[in-house]
Amino acid sequence: MRPLAYGLLAAAVALLPGCTLPRVLKQAETGRTVTAHPAPLTASGDDVPFTVEARVPAKHLHKGVVYELLLSYRYEHGLREDTLGRISFSFGNYVYDDEHKGQLLATGKYSIPNTPSRHPGELLAHGQVRELKRDGRLLRAPDNVLVARGISDPARLVVREDTTLSLLPEQANNNMSGTRVLPFYFDEDKWYIRGYLGTNVQALEDLIDANQQTKQVLIIAGHSPDSTDAHNRLLASKRVRMLLYYYQQRVKNFSYLNKVEAIRFDTLAYVRKWDTFLQKVTTSALKPEQMDSVVTIINDTKGTFEEKEKALHRLTFFDYIEQYIYPVLRFGTVAVTYTAPKRYDSEVYLLSKKIVEKQIEADALTPEELRYSATLTPLLAEKQRIYEVAAANTNSWEAFHNLGVVLLQRAEKEPTDKIQKAYYHRAAVNFTLAAHRNPTAEFFYHAATAYHRAGDRLEALQNYDYAIKLGGPRPLLRKIFSDRAALEIQVGQPDEALRSLQYAGPSYQNALNHALIELGREHYELALEQYKIAAALRPAAAAPIYGMAVVAARQHDETTATSFLKQAVALDRSYAQRAVEDLEFQEFVQSKSFREALK
């Protein structure tokens, strides 16, 4: 305080008759102390909670006048200031301090948001006295009092060693050989190929026109048991011959690679056979007892084909058979066995580019080929577009997962925090879609990891929880518990973090985070023990040694603190600048030994 300023202020106000304000202010601030706990102010998750204790001499009390401390937090180089409230020594708001005779004690609990702009800052108190009567006068002290500096944020020291997430291996069989089976259906008592719904004429033509080397063609046709179809003994054979004729003519006219003479054609006509009919009945929507009735009729060894067909007509549910079963028995099938030249990677890549650019349909490549094409380009943007198309067209968990990995890789290359977090969030959404389609602990852990990096703490905690509940290999579960403990420290849940660490097992990450919790609880011996464990696991790491220096600083042991700082800086020069800015060492920052330790 400034005695001269107080004297001038008191003299000026004393001219007013009966004025007691300057005297009360001087008496209150002579011997007054204001402290904050913790000091420095320490963040807990998104908030910075703290308690302020103020002590003033009891002799200042005067009827009708009250002494108060106005609290504020100043930051951004003094350009911004938040008003926090006041501590008032009015009746009922203070107690007599047993430890400090003649002193009054008043306390208040406060909290400020933990935002980057408030690092660093100052907690200030400004004394004033005022008359309690309406429109009473007020006199303020000339200076602010520095109560504490802030903010120390343990969450910034949380260690989380990310597991590298890799793309799932993509494989595609570029050998296009195989057998294509195309079904055809005919009208009742007809053998002509129909060109409307229910045929594969266009598909057959496309297959022939593709000029793939054809080895063998199998053509089968049948008929339904109804009177018009079944009584025409040559109907199934006519249907076979029609399909054979159509195929051969198409080859002659449009195929330059295949010759009719070089293709082996096998034909088979199903005439008056009940096996196909029974198979359709047993897979229909008929009731079990209705199916039994049909099977009984067909398996009657004494009845002729015609008698069985007439018996079916007498069934009460024959309308179902006639409408839904007979039509699919008027069938023909063309099975084409072919070989095709192997697709080169260049062809797959070019087709995928056309698919992405919507020049051709996605079915130009198989789902496996489309995903495989993403491995043929080194550009992350191209990989991303390919996996986006694959995910949209197939909804496969493989596509969603690999899209998430690519988005993570893009995030790591972004210089701005805002864009980086947007990529992390998109990656997390795709990992979640993959996990719900293939629910395993590993995939929910990947989603939690991305949400954690994106700063979406609630979603990250939920996905860590899903992963743990699904279960998995012990090393994976230990890593999940380790990372969840790190997140729980960051959100200000140290008790939950300790419970998670019980299942996380020993590791460098867990030892450092456990030490951080004990440091916040002022259990300095336990914190030192954990830092020693971390140092034993990684002797060349500076972080555990720096942590030991913080423990010593908390205990006001300058010699030990500077000794540990010297060791940490020798291991990693970046810790010198960190120590200069760290509020934990503000008590020693001007000392010679501190400066020597950072050289």
mmCIF file of N, CA, C and O in Angstrom, residues 23 35 63 122 201-203 308 323 365 370 379 383 435 478 503 509 526 543 553 580 596:
data_model
loop_
_atom_site.group_PDB
_atom_site.id
_atom_site.type_symbol
_atom_site.label_atom_id
_atom_site.label_comp_id
_atom_site.label_asym_id
_atom_site.label_seq_id
_atom_site.Cartn_x
_atom_site.Cartn_y
_atom_site.Cartn_z
ATOM 1 N N ARG A 23 -10.634 6.374 8.104
ATOM 2 C CA ARG A 23 -10.082 5.702 9.266
ATOM 3 C C ARG A 23 -10.379 4.200 9.233
ATOM 4 O O ARG A 23 -9.508 3.352 9.484
ATOM 5 N N THR A 35 -5.580 -14.496 0.711
ATOM 6 C CA THR A 35 -4.938 -15.652 0.092
ATOM 7 C C THR A 35 -5.974 -16.476 -0.678
ATOM 8 O O THR A 35 -7.170 -16.454 -0.364
ATOM 9 N N LYS A 63 -19.931 0.853 13.424
ATOM 10 C CA LYS A 63 -21.350 0.791 13.159
ATOM 11 C C LYS A 63 -21.708 1.627 11.924
ATOM 12 O O LYS A 63 -21.295 2.774 11.786
ATOM 13 N N GLU A 122 -4.332 -12.908 -13.523
ATOM 14 C CA GLU A 122 -4.097 -12.514 -12.140
ATOM 15 C C GLU A 122 -5.428 -12.397 -11.408
ATOM 16 O O GLU A 122 -6.389 -11.801 -11.923
ATOM 17 N N VAL A 201 -33.175 -60.686 -70.170
ATOM 18 C CA VAL A 201 -32.740 -60.573 -71.556
ATOM 19 C C VAL A 201 -31.590 -59.587 -71.677
ATOM 20 O O VAL A 201 -30.563 -59.888 -72.315
ATOM 21 N N GLN A 202 -31.751 -58.413 -71.091
ATOM 22 C CA GLN A 202 -30.712 -57.395 -71.214
ATOM 23 C C GLN A 202 -29.423 -57.845 -70.556
ATOM 24 O O GLN A 202 -28.325 -57.629 -71.080
ATOM 25 N N ALA A 203 -29.531 -58.505 -69.406
ATOM 26 C CA ALA A 203 -28.334 -58.989 -68.715
ATOM 27 C C ALA A 203 -27.615 -60.046 -69.542
ATOM 28 O O ALA A 203 -26.373 -60.085 -69.605
ATOM 29 N N LYS A 308 -52.811 -86.109 -59.390
ATOM 30 C CA LYS A 308 -52.223 -85.258 -58.357
ATOM 31 C C LYS A 308 -52.488 -83.780 -58.652
ATOM 32 O O LYS A 308 -52.770 -82.987 -57.738
ATOM 33 N N GLN A 323 -51.240 -68.527 -57.786
ATOM 34 C CA GLN A 323 -50.779 -67.147 -57.965
ATOM 35 C C GLN A 323 -49.297 -66.975 -57.676
ATOM 36 O O GLN A 323 -48.621 -66.169 -58.329
ATOM 37 N N LEU A 365 -17.240 -51.444 -60.666
ATOM 38 C CA LEU A 365 -16.274 -52.189 -59.869
ATOM 39 C C LEU A 365 -17.020 -52.906 -58.758
ATOM 40 O O LEU A 365 -18.068 -52.448 -58.295
ATOM 41 N N LEU A 370 -13.471 -51.363 -55.483
ATOM 42 C CA LEU A 370 -13.568 -49.925 -55.243
ATOM 43 C C LEU A 370 -12.724 -49.529 -54.030
ATOM 44 O O LEU A 370 -11.983 -48.542 -54.072
ATOM 45 N N LEU A 379 -2.446 -39.963 -52.604
ATOM 46 C CA LEU A 379 -3.083 -38.710 -52.202
ATOM 47 C C LEU A 379 -4.221 -38.977 -51.213
ATOM 48 O O LEU A 379 -5.167 -39.706 -51.517
ATOM 49 N N LYS A 383 -7.982 -40.752 -51.644
ATOM 50 C CA LYS A 383 -8.393 -41.878 -50.801
ATOM 51 C C LYS A 383 -9.717 -41.559 -50.109
ATOM 52 O O LYS A 383 -10.612 -42.405 -50.027
ATOM 53 N N ALA A 435 -18.233 -49.245 -36.133
ATOM 54 C CA ALA A 435 -18.361 -50.028 -34.904
ATOM 55 C C ALA A 435 -19.759 -50.599 -34.731
ATOM 56 O O ALA A 435 -19.929 -51.722 -34.258
ATOM 57 N N ARG A 478 -6.536 -52.881 -21.392
ATOM 58 C CA ARG A 478 -5.667 -52.050 -20.545
ATOM 59 C C ARG A 478 -5.404 -50.690 -21.185
ATOM 60 O O ARG A 478 -5.391 -49.662 -20.504
ATOM 61 N N TYR A 503 -7.357 -50.854 -13.429
ATOM 62 C CA TYR A 503 -7.486 -51.902 -14.449
ATOM 63 C C TYR A 503 -6.545 -51.674 -15.631
ATOM 64 O O TYR A 503 -6.521 -52.468 -16.557
ATOM 65 N N GLN A 509 2.682 -44.040 -19.335
ATOM 66 C CA GLN A 509 1.549 -43.109 -19.368
ATOM 67 C C GLN A 509 0.795 -43.127 -18.042
ATOM 68 O O GLN A 509 0.475 -42.070 -17.480
ATOM 69 N N LEU A 526 3.336 -39.712 -2.588
ATOM 70 C CA LEU A 526 2.774 -40.651 -3.565
ATOM 71 C C LEU A 526 3.062 -40.200 -4.988
ATOM 72 O O LEU A 526 3.352 -41.015 -5.864
ATOM 73 N N ALA A 543 10.073 -35.826 -18.786
ATOM 74 C CA ALA A 543 8.818 -35.518 -18.096
ATOM 75 C C ALA A 543 8.792 -35.989 -16.644
ATOM 76 O O ALA A 543 8.369 -35.233 -15.752
ATOM 77 N N ALA A 553 8.983 -28.104 -5.706
ATOM 78 C CA ALA A 553 8.543 -26.705 -5.657
ATOM 79 C C ALA A 553 7.311 -26.543 -4.781
ATOM 80 O O ALA A 553 7.184 -25.557 -4.045
ATOM 81 N N VAL A 580 10.249 -21.608 -17.234
ATOM 82 C CA VAL A 580 10.150 -20.151 -17.081
ATOM 83 C C VAL A 580 8.693 -19.712 -17.037
ATOM 84 O O VAL A 580 8.307 -18.812 -16.274
ATOM 85 N N GLU A 596 20.533 -20.762 -13.192
ATOM 86 C CA GLU A 596 21.644 -21.662 -13.490
ATOM 87 C C GLU A 596 21.139 -23.023 -13.967
ATOM 88 O O GLU A 596 21.727 -23.650 -14.846
#
